[in-house]
Amino acid sequence: MTAPESAETQTAARSTQTATLAEIAREAGVSAPTVSKVLNGRADVAPATRLRVEELLRTHGYRRRRGEASRSPLIDLVFHELESAWALEVIRGVENVARDAGLSVVLSEIAGRLTPGRTWADQVAARRPHGVILVLSELDESQRALLTSRSIPFVVMDPAGDPGADVPSIGATNWQGGLAATRHLVELGHTRIGAISGPSRMMCSRARVDGYRAALETAGLPVDPELIVTGDFHHESGYRLGLELLRRPDRPTAVFAGNDLQALGLYEAARELGLRVPEDLSVVGFDDLPVARWVGPPLTTVRQPLTEMAEAAARLVLELGRGDDMAPAATRVELATSLVVRSSTAGPGGAGGGATGA
């Protein structure tokens, strides 16, 4: 009895799926093979037809069953920008998990935009990867619907904004990291502490500055808005904004940089102005990239476990792909940050120098 019932159930499921495709084709005024082409990301479909079919797929909440099409042995890894040691740490983490799973990694860069273009989404649909990991990026509603309809799971790592309650994401305790970095400087005796943040549109950057503010406020120190400048997480902005801060007549004696690259730019600005680190200026970064321990002096920084975050994102996207439900309960994981004290921090005037932490 069990085997026939199972076969009947499978037949009914297939019929329901076929009827849904047929209904979409009928409403769109196209053939079922054309709908199939859209689902598979084929290029030989007129743009207007593609848009009409995609809208109907969203309206019907269509979701391809996992068994309908084989998946390529790939994980798509999408970067907001791909030009730094930060990205290499993320790639290493995803590669570790992909290699163990017998998969390869496809890299994409969206040239500083926060949302991939439509062409990218079609390419992913055609590749049919095991999953997509977006780093400092996000998807618009139509792109989410496109991936969902193809049963392609996605995870956001280090979300640029609020990814939404229904989007699985992996992040770090950015607020706590900003608090720890600034509290360290306060405990060394600094009272004029500047901050070079990352882009204000990025949630991680805002959280780090909020932690900086909280540390000052809980220590009873004023938050001077003129000592907070907004960068872009690149070395050049650390240098340029560092010059701006350090040329002030009432310059800060310490600066919390929103990431290590900006901290290294600040090093360059200090050298140009004849200031010594840490004797004249204490500097704290964020990320703990490998270069942080080799620069002179070695950089005090907040360790963000980038490789571990990337591994967690890769494991999560594979778990979602194996699961029975493509819309699981919201999964938001934050890995702990930690302060690594090296030689770039000391008390004002060089008193009470930092200890070596790594």
Coordinates of C-alpha atoms in Angstrom, one line a residue:
M1 CA 0.0 0.0 0.0
T2 CA 2.8 2.4 0.9
A3 CA 4.6 2.3 -2.4
P4 CA 1.5 3.0 -4.6
E5 CA 0.4 5.8 -2.4
S6 CA 3.8 7.4 -2.6
A7 CA 3.8 7.1 -6.4
E8 CA 0.3 8.7 -6.5
T9 CA 1.4 11.5 -4.3
Q10 CA 4.4 12.2 -6.5
T11 CA 2.3 12.1 -9.6
A12 CA -0.2 14.6 -8.1
A13 CA 2.7 16.9 -7.1
R14 CA 4.0 16.8 -10.6
S15 CA 0.6 17.5 -12.0
T16 CA 0.2 20.5 -9.7
Q17 CA 3.6 21.8 -10.7
T18 CA 2.8 21.4 -14.4
A19 CA -0.6 23.1 -14.0
T20 CA 1.0 26.0 -12.3
L21 CA 3.5 26.4 -15.2
A22 CA 0.7 26.0 -17.7
E23 CA -1.3 28.7 -15.9
I24 CA 1.6 31.1 -15.9
A25 CA 2.2 30.4 -19.6
R26 CA -1.5 30.9 -20.4
E27 CA -1.7 34.2 -18.5
A28 CA 1.5 35.5 -20.1
G29 CA 0.3 34.5 -23.5
V30 CA 3.4 32.4 -24.2
S31 CA 4.2 28.7 -24.4
A32 CA 5.3 26.6 -21.5
P33 CA 8.8 26.2 -23.0
T34 CA 9.2 30.0 -23.0
V35 CA 8.4 30.0 -19.3
S36 CA 10.9 27.3 -18.8
K37 CA 13.5 29.4 -20.7
V38 CA 12.9 32.3 -18.3
L39 CA 13.2 30.0 -15.3
N40 CA 16.5 28.8 -16.6
G41 CA 17.9 32.2 -17.3
R42 CA 18.1 31.7 -21.1
A43 CA 19.0 34.8 -23.1
D44 CA 16.7 34.0 -26.1
V45 CA 13.6 35.6 -24.6
A46 CA 12.4 39.1 -25.4
P47 CA 12.8 41.5 -22.5
A48 CA 9.1 42.4 -22.3
T49 CA 8.2 38.8 -22.3
R50 CA 10.7 38.0 -19.6
L51 CA 9.4 40.8 -17.4
R52 CA 5.8 39.6 -17.9
V53 CA 6.7 36.0 -17.0
E54 CA 8.8 37.1 -14.0
E55 CA 5.9 39.2 -12.6
L56 CA 3.5 36.2 -12.9
L57 CA 6.1 33.9 -11.2
R58 CA 6.1 36.3 -8.3
T59 CA 2.4 36.7 -8.3
H60 CA 1.8 33.0 -8.2
G61 CA 4.6 32.5 -5.6
Y62 CA 6.1 29.9 -7.9
R63 CA 9.0 27.9 -6.5
R64 CA 10.8 25.3 -8.5
R65 CA 11.1 22.0 -6.8
R66 CA 14.7 21.0 -6.0
G67 CA 14.5 17.8 -8.0
E68 CA 13.4 19.6 -11.2
A69 CA 16.9 20.6 -12.3
S70 CA 20.4 19.5 -11.4
R71 CA 22.5 22.1 -9.7
S72 CA 25.9 23.2 -10.8
P73 CA 28.7 22.4 -8.3
L74 CA 29.1 26.1 -7.5
I75 CA 28.6 28.8 -4.8
D76 CA 28.2 32.3 -6.1
L77 CA 30.1 34.8 -4.0
V78 CA 29.2 38.5 -4.7
F79 CA 31.2 41.4 -3.4
H80 CA 30.3 45.1 -3.1
E81 CA 34.0 45.7 -4.0
L82 CA 36.8 43.2 -4.6
E83 CA 40.1 44.9 -4.2
S84 CA 41.6 44.5 -0.7
A85 CA 43.0 42.0 1.8
W86 CA 39.6 42.1 3.5
A87 CA 38.1 40.4 0.5
L88 CA 40.8 37.8 0.5
E89 CA 40.0 36.7 4.0
V90 CA 36.3 36.2 3.0
I91 CA 37.2 34.3 -0.1
R92 CA 39.5 32.0 2.0
G93 CA 36.6 31.2 4.3
V94 CA 34.1 30.4 1.6
E95 CA 36.7 28.3 -0.3
N96 CA 37.4 26.3 2.9
V97 CA 33.7 25.1 3.0
A98 CA 33.2 24.8 -0.7
R99 CA 36.3 22.6 -1.1
D100 CA 35.1 20.2 1.6
A101 CA 31.7 20.0 -0.1
G102 CA 33.3 19.4 -3.6
L103 CA 32.2 22.8 -4.9
S104 CA 33.8 25.7 -6.7
V105 CA 33.4 29.4 -6.0
V106 CA 32.3 31.9 -8.7
L107 CA 33.3 35.5 -7.8
S108 CA 31.4 38.6 -8.8
E109 CA 32.0 42.3 -8.1
I110 CA 29.2 44.9 -8.4
A111 CA 31.6 47.9 -8.7
G112 CA 30.6 49.6 -5.5
R113 CA 26.8 49.3 -5.9
L114 CA 24.9 47.8 -3.0
T115 CA 22.5 45.8 -5.3
P116 CA 23.6 43.6 -8.2
G117 CA 22.3 44.5 -11.7
R118 CA 19.6 42.5 -13.4
T119 CA 22.1 40.8 -15.7
W120 CA 23.8 39.2 -12.7
A121 CA 20.5 37.7 -11.5
D122 CA 19.8 36.2 -14.9
Q123 CA 23.3 34.7 -15.0
V124 CA 22.9 33.1 -11.6
A125 CA 19.6 31.6 -12.7
A126 CA 21.3 30.1 -15.7
R127 CA 24.2 28.8 -13.6
R128 CA 21.9 27.2 -11.0
P129 CA 24.4 27.2 -8.1
H130 CA 24.0 25.6 -4.8
G131 CA 23.6 29.0 -3.3
V132 CA 24.5 32.7 -3.3
I133 CA 26.5 34.6 -0.7
L134 CA 26.3 38.4 -0.9
V135 CA 29.0 40.4 1.0
L136 CA 28.2 44.0 2.0
S137 CA 25.4 43.8 -0.7
E138 CA 21.7 43.1 -0.8
L139 CA 19.0 42.1 -3.3
D140 CA 16.0 44.0 -4.4
E141 CA 12.5 42.4 -4.2
S142 CA 12.5 41.2 -7.8
Q143 CA 16.0 39.6 -7.4
R144 CA 14.9 37.8 -4.2
A145 CA 11.8 36.5 -6.0
L146 CA 13.9 35.3 -9.0
L147 CA 16.2 33.3 -6.8
T148 CA 13.4 32.0 -4.6
S149 CA 11.4 30.8 -7.7
R150 CA 14.5 28.8 -8.8
S151 CA 15.0 27.4 -5.3
I152 CA 18.5 29.0 -5.1
P153 CA 19.1 29.9 -1.4
F154 CA 21.0 33.1 -0.5
V155 CA 22.8 34.5 2.6
V156 CA 24.0 38.0 3.2
M157 CA 27.3 38.4 5.0
D158 CA 28.0 41.7 6.8
P159 CA 24.8 43.3 5.6
A160 CA 25.1 46.8 4.2
G161 CA 21.7 47.7 5.5
D162 CA 18.9 45.9 7.3
P163 CA 18.5 42.7 5.3
G164 CA 15.0 42.1 6.6
A165 CA 13.5 39.5 8.9
D166 CA 13.2 36.9 6.2
V167 CA 16.8 37.1 4.9
P168 CA 19.4 34.8 6.6
S169 CA 22.6 36.8 7.4
I170 CA 26.0 36.5 9.1
G171 CA 27.6 39.5 10.8
A172 CA 29.8 40.6 13.7
T173 CA 29.4 42.5 16.9
N174 CA 30.3 45.8 15.3
W175 CA 28.8 48.0 18.1
Q176 CA 30.7 46.1 20.8
G177 CA 33.9 46.4 18.7
G178 CA 33.6 50.2 18.4
L179 CA 32.9 50.3 22.2
A180 CA 35.9 48.2 23.0
A181 CA 38.3 50.2 20.8
T182 CA 37.2 53.6 22.2
R183 CA 37.1 52.4 25.8
H184 CA 40.7 51.2 25.4
L185 CA 41.7 54.7 24.4
V186 CA 39.7 56.3 27.2
E187 CA 41.4 54.0 29.7
L188 CA 44.8 55.1 28.4
G189 CA 43.8 58.6 29.4
H190 CA 42.7 60.1 26.1
T191 CA 39.9 62.7 26.2
R192 CA 40.0 64.0 22.6
I193 CA 39.4 60.9 20.5
G194 CA 38.5 61.2 16.8
A195 CA 36.8 58.7 14.6
I196 CA 37.1 58.0 10.8
S197 CA 34.0 56.0 10.0
G198 CA 33.1 54.0 6.9
P199 CA 30.2 54.9 4.6
S200 CA 27.1 56.0 6.6
R201 CA 24.9 53.9 4.3
M202 CA 26.5 50.7 5.7
M203 CA 25.0 49.2 8.9
C204 CA 28.4 47.9 10.1
S205 CA 29.9 51.4 9.9
R206 CA 27.1 53.0 11.7
A207 CA 27.2 50.4 14.5
R208 CA 31.0 50.9 15.0
V209 CA 30.5 54.7 15.4
D210 CA 27.6 54.1 17.7
G211 CA 29.9 52.0 19.9
Y212 CA 32.5 54.8 19.8
R213 CA 29.8 57.3 21.0
A214 CA 28.6 55.0 23.7
A215 CA 32.1 54.6 25.1
L216 CA 32.7 58.3 25.3
E217 CA 29.3 59.0 26.8
T218 CA 29.6 56.3 29.5
A219 CA 33.0 57.8 30.4
G220 CA 31.5 61.2 30.8
L221 CA 33.3 62.6 27.8
P222 CA 31.7 64.9 25.2
V223 CA 31.1 63.6 21.7
D224 CA 32.5 66.3 19.4
P225 CA 30.8 66.0 16.0
E226 CA 33.8 67.8 14.4
L227 CA 36.1 64.9 15.4
I228 CA 33.9 62.4 13.5
V229 CA 34.6 62.2 9.8
T230 CA 33.1 59.9 7.2
G231 CA 35.3 57.8 4.9
D232 CA 34.8 54.9 2.5
F233 CA 36.8 52.1 4.1
H234 CA 39.8 52.7 1.7
H235 CA 43.4 53.7 2.5
E236 CA 43.0 57.0 0.6
S237 CA 40.2 58.2 2.8
G238 CA 42.1 57.4 5.9
Y239 CA 45.0 59.5 4.6
R240 CA 42.9 62.4 3.5
L241 CA 40.6 62.6 6.5
G242 CA 43.6 61.9 8.8
L243 CA 45.2 65.0 7.5
E244 CA 42.0 66.9 8.1
L245 CA 41.8 65.8 11.7
L246 CA 45.5 66.1 12.5
R247 CA 45.8 69.6 11.1
R248 CA 43.2 70.9 13.5
P249 CA 44.7 73.3 16.1
D250 CA 42.9 71.2 18.8
R251 CA 43.7 67.9 17.1
P252 CA 42.8 64.6 18.7
T253 CA 45.4 62.6 20.6
A254 CA 43.9 59.3 19.5
V255 CA 41.7 58.2 16.5
F256 CA 39.5 55.1 16.1
A257 CA 39.5 54.2 12.4
G258 CA 36.5 52.3 11.1
N259 CA 38.8 49.7 9.5
D260 CA 42.5 48.7 9.2
L261 CA 42.9 50.2 5.7
Q262 CA 41.8 53.6 6.9
A263 CA 44.1 53.2 10.0
L264 CA 47.0 52.7 7.6
G265 CA 46.1 55.8 5.7
L266 CA 46.0 57.6 9.0
Y267 CA 49.6 56.3 9.7
E268 CA 50.7 57.9 6.4
A269 CA 49.0 61.2 7.3
A270 CA 50.7 61.3 10.7
R271 CA 54.1 60.6 9.2
E272 CA 53.6 63.4 6.7
L273 CA 52.9 65.9 9.5
G274 CA 55.8 64.7 11.6
L275 CA 53.7 63.0 14.2
R276 CA 54.8 59.7 15.8
V277 CA 52.6 56.7 16.5
P278 CA 52.0 56.2 19.4
E279 CA 54.0 58.9 21.1
D280 CA 52.0 61.7 19.5
L281 CA 49.0 59.9 18.2
S282 CA 47.3 56.6 19.2
V283 CA 45.5 54.7 16.5
V284 CA 43.0 51.8 16.7
G285 CA 41.7 50.0 13.6
F286 CA 39.1 47.4 12.9
D287 CA 39.2 44.0 11.2
D288 CA 42.7 42.7 12.2
L289 CA 43.9 42.0 8.7
P290 CA 47.2 40.1 8.5
V291 CA 49.0 43.4 7.6
A292 CA 48.0 44.9 11.0
R293 CA 50.7 42.9 12.8
W294 CA 53.5 43.7 10.3
V295 CA 53.2 47.5 9.9
G296 CA 55.3 49.8 12.0
P297 CA 54.3 50.1 14.7
P298 CA 52.0 47.0 14.8
L299 CA 48.4 48.1 14.8
T300 CA 46.0 47.9 17.8
T301 CA 42.8 46.8 16.2
V302 CA 39.4 45.1 16.7
R303 CA 39.5 41.6 15.4
Q304 CA 36.6 40.8 13.1
P305 CA 36.6 37.0 12.4
L306 CA 36.2 37.4 8.7
T307 CA 37.3 33.9 7.7
E308 CA 35.0 32.4 10.3
M309 CA 32.1 34.6 9.2
A310 CA 32.6 33.5 5.6
E311 CA 32.7 29.9 6.6
A312 CA 29.5 30.3 8.6
A313 CA 27.8 32.0 5.6
A314 CA 28.9 29.2 3.3
R315 CA 27.7 26.4 5.7
L316 CA 24.4 28.2 6.2
V317 CA 23.7 28.6 2.5
L318 CA 24.4 24.9 1.9
E319 CA 22.1 24.0 4.8
L320 CA 19.3 26.1 3.4
G321 CA 19.8 24.3 0.0
R322 CA 19.5 20.9 1.7
G323 CA 16.4 21.9 3.8
D324 CA 12.8 21.2 3.0
D325 CA 11.8 24.8 3.4
M326 CA 13.3 27.6 1.3
A327 CA 11.9 30.2 3.7
P328 CA 13.1 29.1 7.2
A329 CA 12.7 31.1 10.3
A330 CA 14.9 34.2 10.2
T331 CA 18.5 33.4 10.8
R332 CA 20.8 36.2 12.0
V333 CA 24.1 35.2 13.4
E334 CA 26.7 37.6 14.9
L335 CA 30.2 36.4 15.6
A336 CA 32.1 38.1 18.5
T337 CA 34.7 40.7 17.9
S338 CA 37.7 41.2 20.2
L339 CA 40.3 43.9 20.9
V340 CA 43.9 43.0 19.9
V341 CA 46.3 45.4 21.7
R342 CA 49.6 46.0 19.9
S343 CA 52.0 49.0 19.8
S344 CA 50.0 51.7 18.1
T345 CA 48.3 52.9 21.3
A346 CA 49.7 54.6 24.4
G347 CA 48.6 57.3 26.8
P348 CA 48.7 61.0 25.8
G349 CA 52.3 62.0 25.2
G350 CA 53.4 58.3 24.9
A351 CA 52.8 57.4 28.6
G352 CA 51.5 54.0 29.5
G353 CA 52.2 52.3 26.1
G354 CA 50.1 49.5 24.8
A355 CA 50.9 45.8 25.3
T356 CA 51.5 43.3 22.6
G357 CA 48.4 41.2 22.0
A358 CA 49.3 39.2 19.0

